[in-house]
Short mmCIF file of C-alpha atoms and ligand atoms in Angstrom, two decimals:
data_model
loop_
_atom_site.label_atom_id
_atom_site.label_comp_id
_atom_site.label_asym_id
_atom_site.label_seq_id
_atom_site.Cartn_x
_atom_site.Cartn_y
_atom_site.Cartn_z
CA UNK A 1 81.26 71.82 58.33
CA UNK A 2 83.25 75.41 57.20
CA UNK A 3 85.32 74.73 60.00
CA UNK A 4 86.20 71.27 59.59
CA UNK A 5 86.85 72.15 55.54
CA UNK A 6 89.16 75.19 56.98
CA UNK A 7 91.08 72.58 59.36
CA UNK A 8 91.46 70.34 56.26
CA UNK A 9 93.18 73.37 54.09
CA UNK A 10 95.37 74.17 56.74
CA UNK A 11 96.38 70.54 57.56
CA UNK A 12 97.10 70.26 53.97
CA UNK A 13 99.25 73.48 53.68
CA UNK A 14 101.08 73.27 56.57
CA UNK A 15 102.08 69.39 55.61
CA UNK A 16 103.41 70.55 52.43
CA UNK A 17 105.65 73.10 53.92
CA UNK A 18 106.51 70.60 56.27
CA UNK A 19 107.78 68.11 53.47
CA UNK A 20 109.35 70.99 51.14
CA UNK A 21 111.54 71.21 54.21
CA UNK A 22 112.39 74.23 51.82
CA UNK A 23 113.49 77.59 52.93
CA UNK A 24 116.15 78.97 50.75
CA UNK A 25 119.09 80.65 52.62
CA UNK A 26 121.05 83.75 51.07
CA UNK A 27 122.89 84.69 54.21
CA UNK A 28 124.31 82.91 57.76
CA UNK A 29 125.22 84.55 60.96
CA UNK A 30 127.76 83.22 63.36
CA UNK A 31 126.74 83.79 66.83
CA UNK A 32 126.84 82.54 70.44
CA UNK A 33 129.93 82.39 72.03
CA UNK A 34 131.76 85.08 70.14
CA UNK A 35 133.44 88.59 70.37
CA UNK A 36 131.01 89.68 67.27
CA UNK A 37 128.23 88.21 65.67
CA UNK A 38 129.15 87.99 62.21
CA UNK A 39 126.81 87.85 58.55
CA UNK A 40 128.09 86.46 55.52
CA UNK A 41 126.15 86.75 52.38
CA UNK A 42 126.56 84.90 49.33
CA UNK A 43 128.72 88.33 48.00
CA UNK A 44 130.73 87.65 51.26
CA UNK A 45 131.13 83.90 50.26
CA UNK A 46 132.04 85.21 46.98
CA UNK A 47 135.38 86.70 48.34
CA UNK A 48 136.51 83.16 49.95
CA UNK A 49 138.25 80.56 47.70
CA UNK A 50 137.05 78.03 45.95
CA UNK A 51 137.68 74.75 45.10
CA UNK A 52 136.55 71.93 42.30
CA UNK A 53 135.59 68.89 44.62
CA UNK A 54 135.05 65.04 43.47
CA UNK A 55 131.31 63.72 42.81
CA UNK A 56 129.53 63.04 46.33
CA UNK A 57 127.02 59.85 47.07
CA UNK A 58 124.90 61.02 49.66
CA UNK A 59 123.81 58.16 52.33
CA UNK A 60 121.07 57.91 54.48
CA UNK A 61 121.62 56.49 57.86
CA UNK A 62 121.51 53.18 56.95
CA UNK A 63 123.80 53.44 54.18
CA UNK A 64 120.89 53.26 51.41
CA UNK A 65 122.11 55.94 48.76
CA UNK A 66 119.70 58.89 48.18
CA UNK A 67 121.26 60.73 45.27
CA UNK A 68 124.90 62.45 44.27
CA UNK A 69 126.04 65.49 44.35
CA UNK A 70 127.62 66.30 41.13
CA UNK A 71 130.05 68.79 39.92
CA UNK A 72 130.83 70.61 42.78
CA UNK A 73 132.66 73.33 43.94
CA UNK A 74 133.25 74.58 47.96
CA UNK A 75 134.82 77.17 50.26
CA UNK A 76 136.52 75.30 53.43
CA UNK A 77 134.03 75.95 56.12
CA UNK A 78 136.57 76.41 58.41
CA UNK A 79 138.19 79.76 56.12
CA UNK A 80 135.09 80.91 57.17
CA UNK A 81 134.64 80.28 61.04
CA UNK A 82 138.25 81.36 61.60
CA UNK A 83 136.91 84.81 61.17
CA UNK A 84 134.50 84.74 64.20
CA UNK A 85 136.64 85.28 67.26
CA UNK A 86 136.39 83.12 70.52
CA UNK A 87 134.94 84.15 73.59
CA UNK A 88 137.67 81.79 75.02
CA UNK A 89 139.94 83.39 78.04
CA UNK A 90 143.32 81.27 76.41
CA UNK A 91 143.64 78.66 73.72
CA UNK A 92 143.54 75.36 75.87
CA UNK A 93 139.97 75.87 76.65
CA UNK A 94 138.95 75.56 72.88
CA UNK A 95 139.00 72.49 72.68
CA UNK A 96 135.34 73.00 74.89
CA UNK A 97 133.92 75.14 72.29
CA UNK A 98 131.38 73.86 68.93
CA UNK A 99 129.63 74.88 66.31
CA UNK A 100 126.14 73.90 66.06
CA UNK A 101 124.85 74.69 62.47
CA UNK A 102 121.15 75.40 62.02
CA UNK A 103 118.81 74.94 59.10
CA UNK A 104 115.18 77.15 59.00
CA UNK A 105 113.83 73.91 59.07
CA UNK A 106 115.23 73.31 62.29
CA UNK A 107 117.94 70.77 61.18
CA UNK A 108 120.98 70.57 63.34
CA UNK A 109 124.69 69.41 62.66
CA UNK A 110 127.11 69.99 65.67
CA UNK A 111 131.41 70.29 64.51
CA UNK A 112 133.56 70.68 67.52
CA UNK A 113 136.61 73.11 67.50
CA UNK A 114 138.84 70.66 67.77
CA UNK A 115 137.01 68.47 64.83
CA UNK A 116 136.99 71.43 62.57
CA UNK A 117 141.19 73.11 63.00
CA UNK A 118 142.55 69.94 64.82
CA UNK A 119 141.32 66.67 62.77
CA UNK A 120 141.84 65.82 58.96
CA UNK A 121 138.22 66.18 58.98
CA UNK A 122 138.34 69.87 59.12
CA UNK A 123 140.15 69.82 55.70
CA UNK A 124 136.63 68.15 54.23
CA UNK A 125 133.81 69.78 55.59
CA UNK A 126 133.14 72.54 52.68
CA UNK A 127 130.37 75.09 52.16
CA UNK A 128 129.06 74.47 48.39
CA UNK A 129 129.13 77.34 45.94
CA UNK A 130 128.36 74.62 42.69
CA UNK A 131 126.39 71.79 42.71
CA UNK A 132 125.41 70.27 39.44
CA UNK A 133 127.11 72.89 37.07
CA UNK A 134 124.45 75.28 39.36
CA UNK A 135 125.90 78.32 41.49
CA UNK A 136 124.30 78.50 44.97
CA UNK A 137 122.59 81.74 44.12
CA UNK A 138 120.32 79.44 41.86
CA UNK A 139 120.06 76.51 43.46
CA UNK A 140 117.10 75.11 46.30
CA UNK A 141 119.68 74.10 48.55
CA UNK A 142 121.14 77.26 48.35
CA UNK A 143 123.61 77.95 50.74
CA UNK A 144 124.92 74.12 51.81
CA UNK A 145 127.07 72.47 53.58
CA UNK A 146 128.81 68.66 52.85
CA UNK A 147 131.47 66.80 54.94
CA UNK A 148 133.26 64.88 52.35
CA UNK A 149 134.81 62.48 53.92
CA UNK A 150 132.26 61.05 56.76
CA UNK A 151 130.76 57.50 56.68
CA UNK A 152 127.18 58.44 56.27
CA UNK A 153 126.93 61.58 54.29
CA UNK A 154 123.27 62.61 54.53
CA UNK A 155 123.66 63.40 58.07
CA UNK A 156 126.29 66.42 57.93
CA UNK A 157 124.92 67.27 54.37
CA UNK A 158 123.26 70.22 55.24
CA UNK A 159 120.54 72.06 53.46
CA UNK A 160 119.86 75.71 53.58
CA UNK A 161 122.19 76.77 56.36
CA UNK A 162 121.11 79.99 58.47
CA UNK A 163 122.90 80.18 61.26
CA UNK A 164 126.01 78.72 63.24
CA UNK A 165 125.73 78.98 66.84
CA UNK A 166 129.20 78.89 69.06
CA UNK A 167 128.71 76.63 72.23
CA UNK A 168 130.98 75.94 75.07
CA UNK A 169 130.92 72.75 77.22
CA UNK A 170 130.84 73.13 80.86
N1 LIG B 1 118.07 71.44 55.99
C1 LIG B 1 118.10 70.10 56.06
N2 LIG B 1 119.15 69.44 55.52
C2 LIG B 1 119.20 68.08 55.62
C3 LIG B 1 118.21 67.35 56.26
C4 LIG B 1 117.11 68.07 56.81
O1 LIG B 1 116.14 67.53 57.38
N3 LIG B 1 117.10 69.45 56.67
N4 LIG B 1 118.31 65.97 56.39
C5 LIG B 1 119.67 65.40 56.27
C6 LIG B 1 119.67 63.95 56.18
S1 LIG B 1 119.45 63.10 57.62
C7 LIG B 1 119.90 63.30 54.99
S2 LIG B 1 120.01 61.61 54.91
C8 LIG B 1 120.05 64.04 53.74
C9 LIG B 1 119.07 63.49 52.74
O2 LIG B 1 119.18 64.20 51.58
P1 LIG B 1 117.93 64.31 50.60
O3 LIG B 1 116.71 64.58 51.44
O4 LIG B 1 118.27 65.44 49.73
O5 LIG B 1 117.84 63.00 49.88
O6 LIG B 1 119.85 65.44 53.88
C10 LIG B 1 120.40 66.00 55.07
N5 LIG B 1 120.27 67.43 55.05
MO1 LIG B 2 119.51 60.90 57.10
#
């Protein structure tokens, strides 16, 4: 009986974590296929500049709206990742390197070089530092990440970013 009451608890706590989905972010590293694995903290965000950016509807993958994104301001994610440097031998092999951005939670979003400095889309894809008249510092989300411009916008809405991991197809 105790251990089937212990199970229970634990069930129940580790569901709730599991839905919360929430582990707030203050910091993201850049890693993987790079000279040096760089941190930036929200102070280091602080630095970068920002920009006011128009109200965003946020989409699940069918297109049913989940909520919006109000009163927002964003650094270019790409002002960023320009400051890790490639492991890449000469520039015409970039265009087999991503980015995979990772969530605690274990959420994944993948940008490819070329996506990110080649495509209009690159212009769009913003880390938040305001959301709803919030800065980050305060906010759950904390440290996120929305690409302004795609179809569905839940998917590359992400929550809580914590790390962004350099690939290379081959
Ligand atoms: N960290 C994290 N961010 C995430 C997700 C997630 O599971 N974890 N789900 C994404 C998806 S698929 C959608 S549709 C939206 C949903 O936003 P909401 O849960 O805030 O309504 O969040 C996105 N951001
Ligand atoms: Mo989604």
């Amino acid at each position: 009986m105790k251990v089937a009451i212990c199970c229970l608890i634990s069930l129940i706590a580790f569901r709730t974590i599991a839905q919360t989905n929430n582990f707030p972010t203050d910091k993201f590293t850049i890693e993987g296929k790079v000279k040096q694995v760089l941190t930036f903290s929200t102070s280091d965000l602080d630095t970068f500049k920002t920009k006011s950016l128009p109200d965003l509807i946020i989409t699940d993958h069918i297109g049913s709206v989940r909520h919006t994104l109000t009163h927002l301001r964003g650094i270019l994610l790409k002002d960023v990742l320009v400051k890790a440097e490639l492991d890449a031998e000469n520039p015409k092999v970039l265009s087999e390197f991503y980015y995979v951005l990772e969530a605690p939670d274990n959420y994944k979003i993948v940008f490819s070089w070329n996506e990110i400095f080649n495509t209009e889309t690159g212009n769009n894809i913003y880390i938040l530092t305001d959301e709803d008249g919030k800065n980050y510092k305060q906010t759950d989300e904390r440290i996120a990440i929305v690409t302004m411009t795609d179809f569905r916008t839940g998917r590359r809405h992400m929550r809580n970013i914590g790390k962004i991991i350099v690939g290379r197809a081959n």
